[in-house]
CSV table of C-alpha atoms in Angstrom, one decimal:
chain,number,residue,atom,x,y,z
A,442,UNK,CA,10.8,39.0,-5.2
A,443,UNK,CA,9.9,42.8,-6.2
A,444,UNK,CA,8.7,45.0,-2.8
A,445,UNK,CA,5.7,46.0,-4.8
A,446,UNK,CA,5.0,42.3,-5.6
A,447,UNK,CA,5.3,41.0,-2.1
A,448,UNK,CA,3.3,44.4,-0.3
A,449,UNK,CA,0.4,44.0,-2.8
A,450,UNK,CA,0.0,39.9,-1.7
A,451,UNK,CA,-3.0,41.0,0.5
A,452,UNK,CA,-4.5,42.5,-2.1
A,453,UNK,CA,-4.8,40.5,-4.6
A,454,UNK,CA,-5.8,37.5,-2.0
A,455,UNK,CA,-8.3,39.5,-1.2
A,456,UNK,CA,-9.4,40.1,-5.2
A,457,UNK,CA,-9.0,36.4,-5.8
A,458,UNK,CA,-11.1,35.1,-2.7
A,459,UNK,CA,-14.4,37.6,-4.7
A,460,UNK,CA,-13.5,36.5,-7.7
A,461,UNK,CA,-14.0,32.9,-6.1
A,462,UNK,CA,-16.7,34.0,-4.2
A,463,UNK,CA,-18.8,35.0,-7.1
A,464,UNK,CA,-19.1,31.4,-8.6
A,465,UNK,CA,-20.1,29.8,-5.0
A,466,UNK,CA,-24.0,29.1,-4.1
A,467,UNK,CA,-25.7,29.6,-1.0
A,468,UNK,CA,-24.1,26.5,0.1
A,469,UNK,CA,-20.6,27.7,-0.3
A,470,UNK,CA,-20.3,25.0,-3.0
A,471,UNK,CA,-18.0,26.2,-5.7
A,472,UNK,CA,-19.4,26.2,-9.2
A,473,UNK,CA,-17.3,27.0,-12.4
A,474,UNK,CA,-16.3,26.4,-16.3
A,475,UNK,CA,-14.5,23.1,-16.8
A,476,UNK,CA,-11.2,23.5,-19.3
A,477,UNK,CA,-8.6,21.0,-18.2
A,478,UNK,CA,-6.2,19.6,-20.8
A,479,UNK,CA,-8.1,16.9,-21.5
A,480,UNK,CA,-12.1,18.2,-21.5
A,481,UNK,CA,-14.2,21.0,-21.5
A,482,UNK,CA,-17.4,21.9,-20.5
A,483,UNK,CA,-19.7,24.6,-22.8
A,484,UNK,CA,-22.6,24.4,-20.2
A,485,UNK,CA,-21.8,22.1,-17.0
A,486,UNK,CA,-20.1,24.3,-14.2
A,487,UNK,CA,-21.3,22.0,-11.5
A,488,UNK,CA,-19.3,22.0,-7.9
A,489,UNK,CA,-16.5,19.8,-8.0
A,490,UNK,CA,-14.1,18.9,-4.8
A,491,UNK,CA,-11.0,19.6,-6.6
A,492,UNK,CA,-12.4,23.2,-6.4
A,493,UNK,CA,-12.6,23.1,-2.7
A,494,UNK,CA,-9.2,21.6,-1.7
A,495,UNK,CA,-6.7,24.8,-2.4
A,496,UNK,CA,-9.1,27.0,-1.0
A,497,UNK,CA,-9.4,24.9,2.4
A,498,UNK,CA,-5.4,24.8,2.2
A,499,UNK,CA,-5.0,28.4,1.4
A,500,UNK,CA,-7.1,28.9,4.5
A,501,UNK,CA,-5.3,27.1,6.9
A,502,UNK,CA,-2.6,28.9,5.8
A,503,UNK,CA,-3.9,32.3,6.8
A,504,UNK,CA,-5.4,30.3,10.0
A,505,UNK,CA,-1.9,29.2,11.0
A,506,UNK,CA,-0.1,32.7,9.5
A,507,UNK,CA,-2.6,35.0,11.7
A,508,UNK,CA,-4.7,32.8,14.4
A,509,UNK,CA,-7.7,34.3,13.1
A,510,UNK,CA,-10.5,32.3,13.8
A,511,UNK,CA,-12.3,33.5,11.2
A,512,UNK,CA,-10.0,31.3,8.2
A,513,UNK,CA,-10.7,28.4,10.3
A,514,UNK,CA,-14.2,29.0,10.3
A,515,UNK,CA,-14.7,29.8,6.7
A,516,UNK,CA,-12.4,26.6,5.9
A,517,UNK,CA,-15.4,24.8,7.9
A,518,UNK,CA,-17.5,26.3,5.8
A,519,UNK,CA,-16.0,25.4,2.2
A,520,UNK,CA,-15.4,21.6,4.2
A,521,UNK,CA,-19.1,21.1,4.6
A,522,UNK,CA,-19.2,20.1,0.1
A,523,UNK,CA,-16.7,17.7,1.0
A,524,UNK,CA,-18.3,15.9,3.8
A,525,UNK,CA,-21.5,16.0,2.1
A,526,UNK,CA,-20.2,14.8,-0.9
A,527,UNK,CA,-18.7,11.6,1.0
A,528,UNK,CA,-20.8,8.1,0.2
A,529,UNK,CA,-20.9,6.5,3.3
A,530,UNK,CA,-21.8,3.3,1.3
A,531,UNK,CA,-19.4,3.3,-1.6
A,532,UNK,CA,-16.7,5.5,1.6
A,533,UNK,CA,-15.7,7.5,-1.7
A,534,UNK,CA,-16.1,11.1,-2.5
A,535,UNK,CA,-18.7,11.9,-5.6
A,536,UNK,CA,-18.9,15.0,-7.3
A,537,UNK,CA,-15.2,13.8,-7.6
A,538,UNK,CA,-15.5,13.3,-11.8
A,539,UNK,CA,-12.5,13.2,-14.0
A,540,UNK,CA,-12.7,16.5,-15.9
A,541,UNK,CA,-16.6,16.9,-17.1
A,542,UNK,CA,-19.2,14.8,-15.5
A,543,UNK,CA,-19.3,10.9,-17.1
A,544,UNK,CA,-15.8,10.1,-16.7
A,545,UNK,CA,-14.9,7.9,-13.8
A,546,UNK,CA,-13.1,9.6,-10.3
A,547,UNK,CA,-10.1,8.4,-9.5
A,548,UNK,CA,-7.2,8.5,-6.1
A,549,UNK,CA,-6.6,12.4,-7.1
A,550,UNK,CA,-9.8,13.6,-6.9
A,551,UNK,CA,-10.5,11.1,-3.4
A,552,UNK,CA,-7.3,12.1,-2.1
A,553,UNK,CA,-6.9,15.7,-2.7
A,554,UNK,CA,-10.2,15.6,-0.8
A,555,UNK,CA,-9.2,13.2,2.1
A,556,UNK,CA,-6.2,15.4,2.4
A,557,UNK,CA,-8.4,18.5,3.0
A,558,UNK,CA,-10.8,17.2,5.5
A,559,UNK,CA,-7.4,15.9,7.4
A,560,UNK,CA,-6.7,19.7,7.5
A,561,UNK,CA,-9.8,20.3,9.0
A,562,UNK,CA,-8.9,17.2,11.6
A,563,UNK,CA,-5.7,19.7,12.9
A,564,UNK,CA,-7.9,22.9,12.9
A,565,UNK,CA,-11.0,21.5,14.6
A,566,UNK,CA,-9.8,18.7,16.7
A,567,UNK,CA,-13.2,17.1,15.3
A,568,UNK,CA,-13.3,13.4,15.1
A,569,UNK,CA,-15.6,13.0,12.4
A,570,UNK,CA,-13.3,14.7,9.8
A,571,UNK,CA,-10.6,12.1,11.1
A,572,UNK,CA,-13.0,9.3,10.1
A,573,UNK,CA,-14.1,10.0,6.9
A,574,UNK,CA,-10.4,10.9,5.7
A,575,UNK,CA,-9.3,7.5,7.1
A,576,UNK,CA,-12.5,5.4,5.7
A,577,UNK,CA,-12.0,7.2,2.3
A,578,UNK,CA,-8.0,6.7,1.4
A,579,UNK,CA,-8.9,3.2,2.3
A,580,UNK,CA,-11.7,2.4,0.0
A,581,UNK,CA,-9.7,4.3,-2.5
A,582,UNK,CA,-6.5,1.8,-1.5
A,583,UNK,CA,-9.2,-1.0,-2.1
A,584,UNK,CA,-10.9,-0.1,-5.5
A,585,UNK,CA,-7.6,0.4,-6.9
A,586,UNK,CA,-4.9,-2.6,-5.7
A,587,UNK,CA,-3.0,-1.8,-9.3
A,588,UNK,CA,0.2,-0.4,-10.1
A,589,UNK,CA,-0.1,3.2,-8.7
A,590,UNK,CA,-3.5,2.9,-7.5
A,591,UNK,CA,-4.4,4.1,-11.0
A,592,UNK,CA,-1.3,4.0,-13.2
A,593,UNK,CA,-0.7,7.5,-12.5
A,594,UNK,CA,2.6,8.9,-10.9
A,595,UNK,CA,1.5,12.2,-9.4
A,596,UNK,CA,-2.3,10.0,-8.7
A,597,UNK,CA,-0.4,8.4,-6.1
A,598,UNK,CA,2.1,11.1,-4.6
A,599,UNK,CA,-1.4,12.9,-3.7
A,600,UNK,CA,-2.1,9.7,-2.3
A,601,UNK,CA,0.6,9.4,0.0
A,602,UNK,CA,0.5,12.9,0.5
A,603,UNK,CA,-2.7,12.8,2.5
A,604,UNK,CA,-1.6,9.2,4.2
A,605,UNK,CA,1.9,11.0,5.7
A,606,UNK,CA,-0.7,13.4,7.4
A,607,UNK,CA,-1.5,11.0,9.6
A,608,UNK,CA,1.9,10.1,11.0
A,609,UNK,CA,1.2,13.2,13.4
A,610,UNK,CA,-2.8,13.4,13.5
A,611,UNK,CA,-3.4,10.0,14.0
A,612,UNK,CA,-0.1,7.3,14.2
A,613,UNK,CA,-2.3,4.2,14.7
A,614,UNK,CA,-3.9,5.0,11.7
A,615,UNK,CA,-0.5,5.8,10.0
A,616,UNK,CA,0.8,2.1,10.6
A,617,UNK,CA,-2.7,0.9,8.4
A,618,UNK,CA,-1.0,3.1,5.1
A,619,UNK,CA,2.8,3.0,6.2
A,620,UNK,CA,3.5,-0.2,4.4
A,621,UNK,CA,2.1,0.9,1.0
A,622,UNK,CA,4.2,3.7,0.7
A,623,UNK,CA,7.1,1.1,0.0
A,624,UNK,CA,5.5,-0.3,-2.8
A,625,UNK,CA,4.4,2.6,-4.4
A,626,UNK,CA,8.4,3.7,-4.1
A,627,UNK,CA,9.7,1.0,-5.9
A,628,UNK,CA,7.0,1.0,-8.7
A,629,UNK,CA,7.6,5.1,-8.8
A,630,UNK,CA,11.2,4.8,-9.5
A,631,UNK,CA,10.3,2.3,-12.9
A,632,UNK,CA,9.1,6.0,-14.1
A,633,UNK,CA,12.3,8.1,-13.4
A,634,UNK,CA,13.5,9.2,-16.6
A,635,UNK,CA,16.8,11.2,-17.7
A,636,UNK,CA,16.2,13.9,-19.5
A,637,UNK,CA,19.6,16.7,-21.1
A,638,UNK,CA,20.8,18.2,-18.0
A,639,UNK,CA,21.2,16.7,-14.1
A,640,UNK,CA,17.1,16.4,-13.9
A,641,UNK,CA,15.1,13.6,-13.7
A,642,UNK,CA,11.1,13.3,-14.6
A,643,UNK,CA,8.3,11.1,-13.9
A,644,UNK,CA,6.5,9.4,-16.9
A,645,UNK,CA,3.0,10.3,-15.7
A,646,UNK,CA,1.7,6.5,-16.3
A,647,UNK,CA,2.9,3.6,-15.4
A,648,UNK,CA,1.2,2.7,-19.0
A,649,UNK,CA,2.4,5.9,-21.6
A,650,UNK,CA,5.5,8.1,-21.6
A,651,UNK,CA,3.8,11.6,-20.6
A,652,UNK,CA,5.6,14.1,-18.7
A,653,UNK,CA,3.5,17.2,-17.9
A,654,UNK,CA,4.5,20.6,-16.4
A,655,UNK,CA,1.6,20.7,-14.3
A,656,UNK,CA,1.9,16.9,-13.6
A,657,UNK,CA,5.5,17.0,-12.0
A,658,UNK,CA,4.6,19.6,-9.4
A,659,UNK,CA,1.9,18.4,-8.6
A,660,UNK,CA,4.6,15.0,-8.0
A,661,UNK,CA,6.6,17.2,-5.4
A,662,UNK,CA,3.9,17.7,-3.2
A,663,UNK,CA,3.7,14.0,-1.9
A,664,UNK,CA,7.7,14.0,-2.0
A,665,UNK,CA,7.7,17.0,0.3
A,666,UNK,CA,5.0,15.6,2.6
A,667,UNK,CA,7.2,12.2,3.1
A,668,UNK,CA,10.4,14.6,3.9
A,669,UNK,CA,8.7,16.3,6.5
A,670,UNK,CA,7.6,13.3,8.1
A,671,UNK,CA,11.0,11.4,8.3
A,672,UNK,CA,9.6,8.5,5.7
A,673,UNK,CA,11.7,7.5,3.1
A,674,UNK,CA,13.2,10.5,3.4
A,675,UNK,CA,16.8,10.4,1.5
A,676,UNK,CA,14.8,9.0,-1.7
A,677,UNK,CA,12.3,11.4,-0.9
A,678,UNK,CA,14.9,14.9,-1.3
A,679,UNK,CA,16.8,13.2,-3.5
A,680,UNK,CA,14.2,12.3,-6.4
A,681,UNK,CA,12.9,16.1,-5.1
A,682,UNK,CA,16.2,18.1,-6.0
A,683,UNK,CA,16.6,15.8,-9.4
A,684,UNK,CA,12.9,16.5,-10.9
A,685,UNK,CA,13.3,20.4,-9.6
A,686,UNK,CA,16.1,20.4,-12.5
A,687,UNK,CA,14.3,18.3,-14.6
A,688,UNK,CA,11.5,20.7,-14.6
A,689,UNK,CA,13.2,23.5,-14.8
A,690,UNK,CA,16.1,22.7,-17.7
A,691,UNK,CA,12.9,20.7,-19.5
A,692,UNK,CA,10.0,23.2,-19.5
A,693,UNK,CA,11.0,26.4,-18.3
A,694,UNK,CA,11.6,29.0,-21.8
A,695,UNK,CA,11.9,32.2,-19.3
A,696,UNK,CA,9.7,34.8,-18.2
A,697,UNK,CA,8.0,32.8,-15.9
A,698,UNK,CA,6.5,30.8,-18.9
A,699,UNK,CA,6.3,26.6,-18.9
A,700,UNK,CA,5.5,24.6,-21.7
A,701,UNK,CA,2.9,21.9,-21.8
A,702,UNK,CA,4.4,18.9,-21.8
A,703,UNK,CA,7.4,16.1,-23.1
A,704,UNK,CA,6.1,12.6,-24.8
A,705,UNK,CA,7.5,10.7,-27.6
A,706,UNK,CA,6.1,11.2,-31.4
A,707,UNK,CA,3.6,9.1,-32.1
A,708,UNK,CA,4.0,8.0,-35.9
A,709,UNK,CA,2.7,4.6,-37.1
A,710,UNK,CA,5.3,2.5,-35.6
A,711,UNK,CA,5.0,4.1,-32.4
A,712,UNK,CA,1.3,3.5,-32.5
A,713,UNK,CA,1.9,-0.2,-33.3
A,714,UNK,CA,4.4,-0.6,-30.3
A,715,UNK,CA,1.9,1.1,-27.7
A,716,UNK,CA,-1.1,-1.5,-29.2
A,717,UNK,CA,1.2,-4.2,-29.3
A,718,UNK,CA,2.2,-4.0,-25.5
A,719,UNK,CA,-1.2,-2.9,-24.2
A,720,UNK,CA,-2.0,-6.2,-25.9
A,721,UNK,CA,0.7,-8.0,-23.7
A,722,UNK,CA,-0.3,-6.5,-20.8
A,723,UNK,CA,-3.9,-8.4,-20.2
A,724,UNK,CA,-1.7,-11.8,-20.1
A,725,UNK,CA,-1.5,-12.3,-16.2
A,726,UNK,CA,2.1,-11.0,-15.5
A,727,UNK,CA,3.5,-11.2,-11.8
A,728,UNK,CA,4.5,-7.6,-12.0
A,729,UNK,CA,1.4,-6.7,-13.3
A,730,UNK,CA,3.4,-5.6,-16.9
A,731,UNK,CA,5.5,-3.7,-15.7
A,732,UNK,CA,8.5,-5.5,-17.6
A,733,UNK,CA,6.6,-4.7,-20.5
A,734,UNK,CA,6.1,-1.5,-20.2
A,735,UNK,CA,9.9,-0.7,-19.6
A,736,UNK,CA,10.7,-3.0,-22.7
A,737,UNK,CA,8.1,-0.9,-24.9
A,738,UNK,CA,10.1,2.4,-23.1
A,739,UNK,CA,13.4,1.3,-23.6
A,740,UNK,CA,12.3,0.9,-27.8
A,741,UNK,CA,10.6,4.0,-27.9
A,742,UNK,CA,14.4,5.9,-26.4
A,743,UNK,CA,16.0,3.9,-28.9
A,744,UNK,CA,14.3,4.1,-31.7
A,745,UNK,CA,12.2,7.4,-31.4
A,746,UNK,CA,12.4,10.9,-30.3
A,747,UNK,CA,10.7,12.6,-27.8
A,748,UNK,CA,8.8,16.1,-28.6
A,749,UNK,CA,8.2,19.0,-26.7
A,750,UNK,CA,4.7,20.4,-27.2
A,751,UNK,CA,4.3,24.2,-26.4
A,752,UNK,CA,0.4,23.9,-26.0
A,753,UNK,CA,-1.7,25.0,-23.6
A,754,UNK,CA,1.2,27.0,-21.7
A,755,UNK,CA,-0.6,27.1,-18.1
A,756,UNK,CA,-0.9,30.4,-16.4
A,757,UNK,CA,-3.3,29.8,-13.2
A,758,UNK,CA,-2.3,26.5,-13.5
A,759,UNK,CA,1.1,27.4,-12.9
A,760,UNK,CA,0.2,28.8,-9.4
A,761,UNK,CA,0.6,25.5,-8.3
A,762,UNK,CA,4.0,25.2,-9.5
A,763,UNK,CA,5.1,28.3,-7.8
A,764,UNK,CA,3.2,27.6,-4.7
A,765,UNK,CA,5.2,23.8,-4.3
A,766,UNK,CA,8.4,25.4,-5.5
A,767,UNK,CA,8.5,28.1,-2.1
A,768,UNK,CA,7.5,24.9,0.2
A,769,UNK,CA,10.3,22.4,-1.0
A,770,UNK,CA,13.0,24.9,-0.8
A,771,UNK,CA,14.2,24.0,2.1
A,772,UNK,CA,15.4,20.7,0.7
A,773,UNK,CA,17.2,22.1,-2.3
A,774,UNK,CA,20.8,21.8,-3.4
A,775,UNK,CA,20.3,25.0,-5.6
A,776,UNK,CA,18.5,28.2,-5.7
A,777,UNK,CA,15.7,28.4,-7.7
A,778,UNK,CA,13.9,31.2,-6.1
A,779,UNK,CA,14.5,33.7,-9.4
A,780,UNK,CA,12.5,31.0,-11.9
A,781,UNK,CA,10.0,31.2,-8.8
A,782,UNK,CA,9.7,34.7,-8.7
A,783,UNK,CA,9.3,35.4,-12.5
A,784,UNK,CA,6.4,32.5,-12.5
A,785,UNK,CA,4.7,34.4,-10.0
A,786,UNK,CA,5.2,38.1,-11.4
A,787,UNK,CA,3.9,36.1,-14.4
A,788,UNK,CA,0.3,35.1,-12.8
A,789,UNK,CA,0.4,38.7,-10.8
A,790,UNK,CA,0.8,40.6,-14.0
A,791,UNK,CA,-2.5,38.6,-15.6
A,792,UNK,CA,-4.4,38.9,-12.9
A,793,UNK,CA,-7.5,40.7,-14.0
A,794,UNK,CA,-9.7,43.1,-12.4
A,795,UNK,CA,-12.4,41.1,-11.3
A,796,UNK,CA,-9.4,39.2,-9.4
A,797,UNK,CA,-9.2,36.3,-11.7
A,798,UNK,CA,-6.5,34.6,-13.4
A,799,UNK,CA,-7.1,33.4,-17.2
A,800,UNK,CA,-6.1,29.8,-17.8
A,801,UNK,CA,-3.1,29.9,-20.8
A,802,UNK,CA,-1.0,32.2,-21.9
A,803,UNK,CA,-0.5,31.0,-25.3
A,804,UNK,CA,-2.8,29.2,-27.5
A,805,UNK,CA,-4.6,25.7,-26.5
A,806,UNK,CA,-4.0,22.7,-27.8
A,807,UNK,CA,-6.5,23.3,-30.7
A,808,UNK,CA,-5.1,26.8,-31.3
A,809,UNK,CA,-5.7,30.7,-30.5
A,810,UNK,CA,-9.9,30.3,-31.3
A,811,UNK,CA,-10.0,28.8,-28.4
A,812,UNK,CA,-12.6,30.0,-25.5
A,813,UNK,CA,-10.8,27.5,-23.0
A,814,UNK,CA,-7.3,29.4,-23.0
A,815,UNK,CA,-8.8,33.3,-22.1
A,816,UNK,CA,-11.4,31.8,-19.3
A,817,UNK,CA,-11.3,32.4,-16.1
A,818,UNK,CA,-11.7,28.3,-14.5
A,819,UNK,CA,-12.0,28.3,-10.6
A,820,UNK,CA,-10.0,25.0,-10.3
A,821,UNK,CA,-6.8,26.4,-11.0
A,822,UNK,CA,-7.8,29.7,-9.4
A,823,UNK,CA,-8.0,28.1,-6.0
A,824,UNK,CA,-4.1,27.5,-6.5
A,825,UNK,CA,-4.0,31.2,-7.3
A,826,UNK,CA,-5.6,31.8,-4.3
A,827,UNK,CA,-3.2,29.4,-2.0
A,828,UNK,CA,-0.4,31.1,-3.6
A,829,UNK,CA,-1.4,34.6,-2.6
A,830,UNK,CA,-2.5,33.5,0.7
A,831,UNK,CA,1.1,32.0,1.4
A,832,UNK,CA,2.5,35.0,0.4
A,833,UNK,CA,0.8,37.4,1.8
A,834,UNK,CA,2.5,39.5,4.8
A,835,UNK,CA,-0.2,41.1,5.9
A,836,UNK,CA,-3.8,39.6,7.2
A,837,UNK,CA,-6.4,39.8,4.1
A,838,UNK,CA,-9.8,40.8,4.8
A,839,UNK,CA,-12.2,38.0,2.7
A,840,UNK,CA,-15.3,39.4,2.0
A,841,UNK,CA,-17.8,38.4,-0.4
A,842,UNK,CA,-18.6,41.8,-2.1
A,843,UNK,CA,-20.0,41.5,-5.8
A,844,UNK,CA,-17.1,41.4,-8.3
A,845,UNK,CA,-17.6,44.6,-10.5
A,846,UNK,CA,-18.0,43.6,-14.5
A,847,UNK,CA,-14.6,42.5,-16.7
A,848,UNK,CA,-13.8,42.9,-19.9
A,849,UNK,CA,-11.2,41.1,-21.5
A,850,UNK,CA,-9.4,39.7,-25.0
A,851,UNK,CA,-7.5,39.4,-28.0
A,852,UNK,CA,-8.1,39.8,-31.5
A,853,UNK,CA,-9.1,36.1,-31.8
A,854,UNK,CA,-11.4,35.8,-28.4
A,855,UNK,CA,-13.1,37.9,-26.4
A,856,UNK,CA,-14.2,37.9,-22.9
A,857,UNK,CA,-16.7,39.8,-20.4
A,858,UNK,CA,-17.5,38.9,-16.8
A,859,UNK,CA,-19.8,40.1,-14.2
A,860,UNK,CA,-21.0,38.5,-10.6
A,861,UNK,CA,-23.9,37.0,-12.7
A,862,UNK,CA,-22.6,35.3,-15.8
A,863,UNK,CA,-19.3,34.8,-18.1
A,864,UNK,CA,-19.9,35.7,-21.8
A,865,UNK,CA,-17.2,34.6,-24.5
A,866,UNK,CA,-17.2,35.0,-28.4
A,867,UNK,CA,-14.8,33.8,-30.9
A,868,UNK,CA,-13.9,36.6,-33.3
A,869,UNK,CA,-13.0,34.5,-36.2
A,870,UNK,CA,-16.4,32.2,-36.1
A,871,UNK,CA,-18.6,34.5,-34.7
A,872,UNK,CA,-19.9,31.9,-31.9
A,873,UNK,CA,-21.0,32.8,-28.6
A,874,UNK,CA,-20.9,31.1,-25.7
A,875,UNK,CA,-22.5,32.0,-21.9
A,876,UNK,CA,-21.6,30.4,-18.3
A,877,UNK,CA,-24.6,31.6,-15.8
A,878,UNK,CA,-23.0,31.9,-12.6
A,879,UNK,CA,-24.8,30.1,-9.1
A,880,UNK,CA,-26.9,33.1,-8.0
């Protein structure tokens, strides 16, 4: 990594915690525009706790770098969303919504969280943070008793990510998880796919063929996390190294740039397959379908091909990426610390004034007119900001000064803002669109 890159780390923590900063309330709840791959939100910019987890985790890191107290205490502070967000009667967390507001939560958004407030458990030494983790991972084990909690590969390594936590926090608690994570092994590896090279993928569901940039790191987290803890560990490092080259000889085009994602064309006989075994799948089946679905995958490889698709290519996103990519190093047959580097001189170089990092780098899905790709979304600038924070060498200062006004654009959108308000127009329409900010 350049000198000038790694020397600047404070820095630009520092620029990233305002730029956070100016979208929380007087709560320290953390506001901001919704534009995942799947939804957007024109008006809603309502708190959401997968805002909150890579801040928390980007301040333990600081907490645990330097021994300040003061990241511990401002991690208290972000925690208190979480904790008031927690249903003591339902034990799940709300304001945990897929995407925009209406869609149902599911074990990401309720783990991610549970895994945060079990950071706070090692900080604080405070039993309540213990308890609600613990009563939350089990509701979420009990509301979804299906393949892969939800169907979803990296849904579930975030699962057992925040479970292996407790091998060291809490053991006895441990042993109430510990035989899950056998179950969820052998119903992972139905999802390992070959792909040109020596790398592996997951399929993201247990019920499509998706595999995801974004998706696939976020997979190596819960590998790590069972490495480090001694369970399942071979499997662990092993499926770790293969989906590192998977990802990398898959989605990587250079530059530090990923595309989107892998899945197979879906013309009309495709189509008719997919219908035709989601139809199967309501009979009753011991293996909950699972032998269906692998019969509909082993058509689709021999009868189809499967697509690359370029859009949106991630760039905050891709913080996470970087970020999991320095913590499983250890574990790696191979170097891939140059890939790692020009990913993060990729985020560094868009980072913008006002501290924040724009969402794509390329067009969206729905092309270059697109508001979603040039906004600045808090979700993925929380990884942004655990990145910097685990990079940085030197102890950032995080105050909450007023981010100054930034302008930014291209000749399709255009983009301005200020501690108060985000403002966006698309050149080619003429439409306008305005974000007020949590004052």
């Amino acid at each position: 990594m350049d000198e000038v890159i790694i020397m600047s780390m404070r820095a630009r923590t520092e620029s990233s915690w305002r730029f956070l900063h100016s979208w929380c309330d007087d709560r320290n709840r953390l506001h901001g525009i919704i534009a995942t791959y799947w939804d957007s939100g024109e008006s809603c910019t309502v708190p959401h706790v997968m805002n909150h987890f890579p801040v928390i985790e980007g301040l333990r890191i600081l907490y645990e770098r330097f021994g300040e107290a003061v990241y511990r205490d401002k991690a208290v502070e972000f925690s208190d969303f979480l904790l008031d967000s927690y249903n003591n009667s339902s034990r799940l967390f709300e304001n945990a919504w897929g995407d925009v507001p209406g869609k149902h939560t599911g074990p990401v958004h309720q783990s991610a969280a549970a895994g945060a407030i079990l950071d706070l458990y090692a900080l604080t030494g405070e039993e309540r943070y213990l308890r609600v983790a613990v009563e939350s991972l089990k509701s979420a084990r009990h509301r979804w008793p299906g393949i892969l909690l939800n169907g979803v590969g990296n849904q579930v390594l975030k699962h057992i990510q925040a479970i292996v936590k407790l091998k060291q926090l809490s053991p006895s608690d441990f042993l109430l998880f510990k035989s899950d994570i056998q179950e969820f092994k052998t119903q992972l590896d139905t999802l390992v796919r070959g792909v040109p090279g020596d790398g592996v993928l997951l399929d993201q569901s247990a019920y499509s063929c998706l595999q995801m940039t974004v998706y696939e790191a976020k997979c190596l987290h819960g590998l790590k996390a069972l490495a480090d803890v001694d369970v399942e560990r071979n499997w662990a490092v092993s499926l770790m190294n293969k989906m590192v080259r998977g990802i990398i000889d898959t989605f990587y085009v250079g530059s530090g740039i990923f595309i989107s994602h892998r899945d197979f064309t879906h013309g009309y006989a495709a189509t008719l397959i997919r219908y035709i075994a989601g139809t199967l799948r309501r009979i009753p089946w011991a293996d909950k379908g699972i032998w269906i679905e692998n019969l509909r995958r082993y058509t689709l490889d021999t009868v189809f091909n499967p697509a690359l698709n370029l859009a949106p290519v991630w760039l905050a996103r891709m913080a996470d990426l970087a970020y999991v990519l320095g913590e499983v190093r250890p574990y790696l047959k191979y170097d891939v610390s140059s890939v790692r580097d020009e990913t993060i001189r990729n985020i560094t170089a868009k980072q913008l004034a006002h501290g924040g990092v724009p969402n794509a780098g390329g067009p969206w899905m729905n092309g270059w007119s697109a508001w979603e790709r040039l906004v600045c979304c808090t979700r993925w600038n929380a990884y942004v900001f655990r990145l910097f924070c685990g990079m940085s060498s030197e102890k950032p200062t995080l105050v909450s000064d007023d981010i100054e006004q930034c302008e930014w654009g291209d000749s399709f959108v255009s983009v301005r803002e200020s501690q108060d308000e985000v403002y966006c127009r698309i050149e080619a329409s003429g439409k306008e669109v305005r974000w007020s900010k949590p004052k």
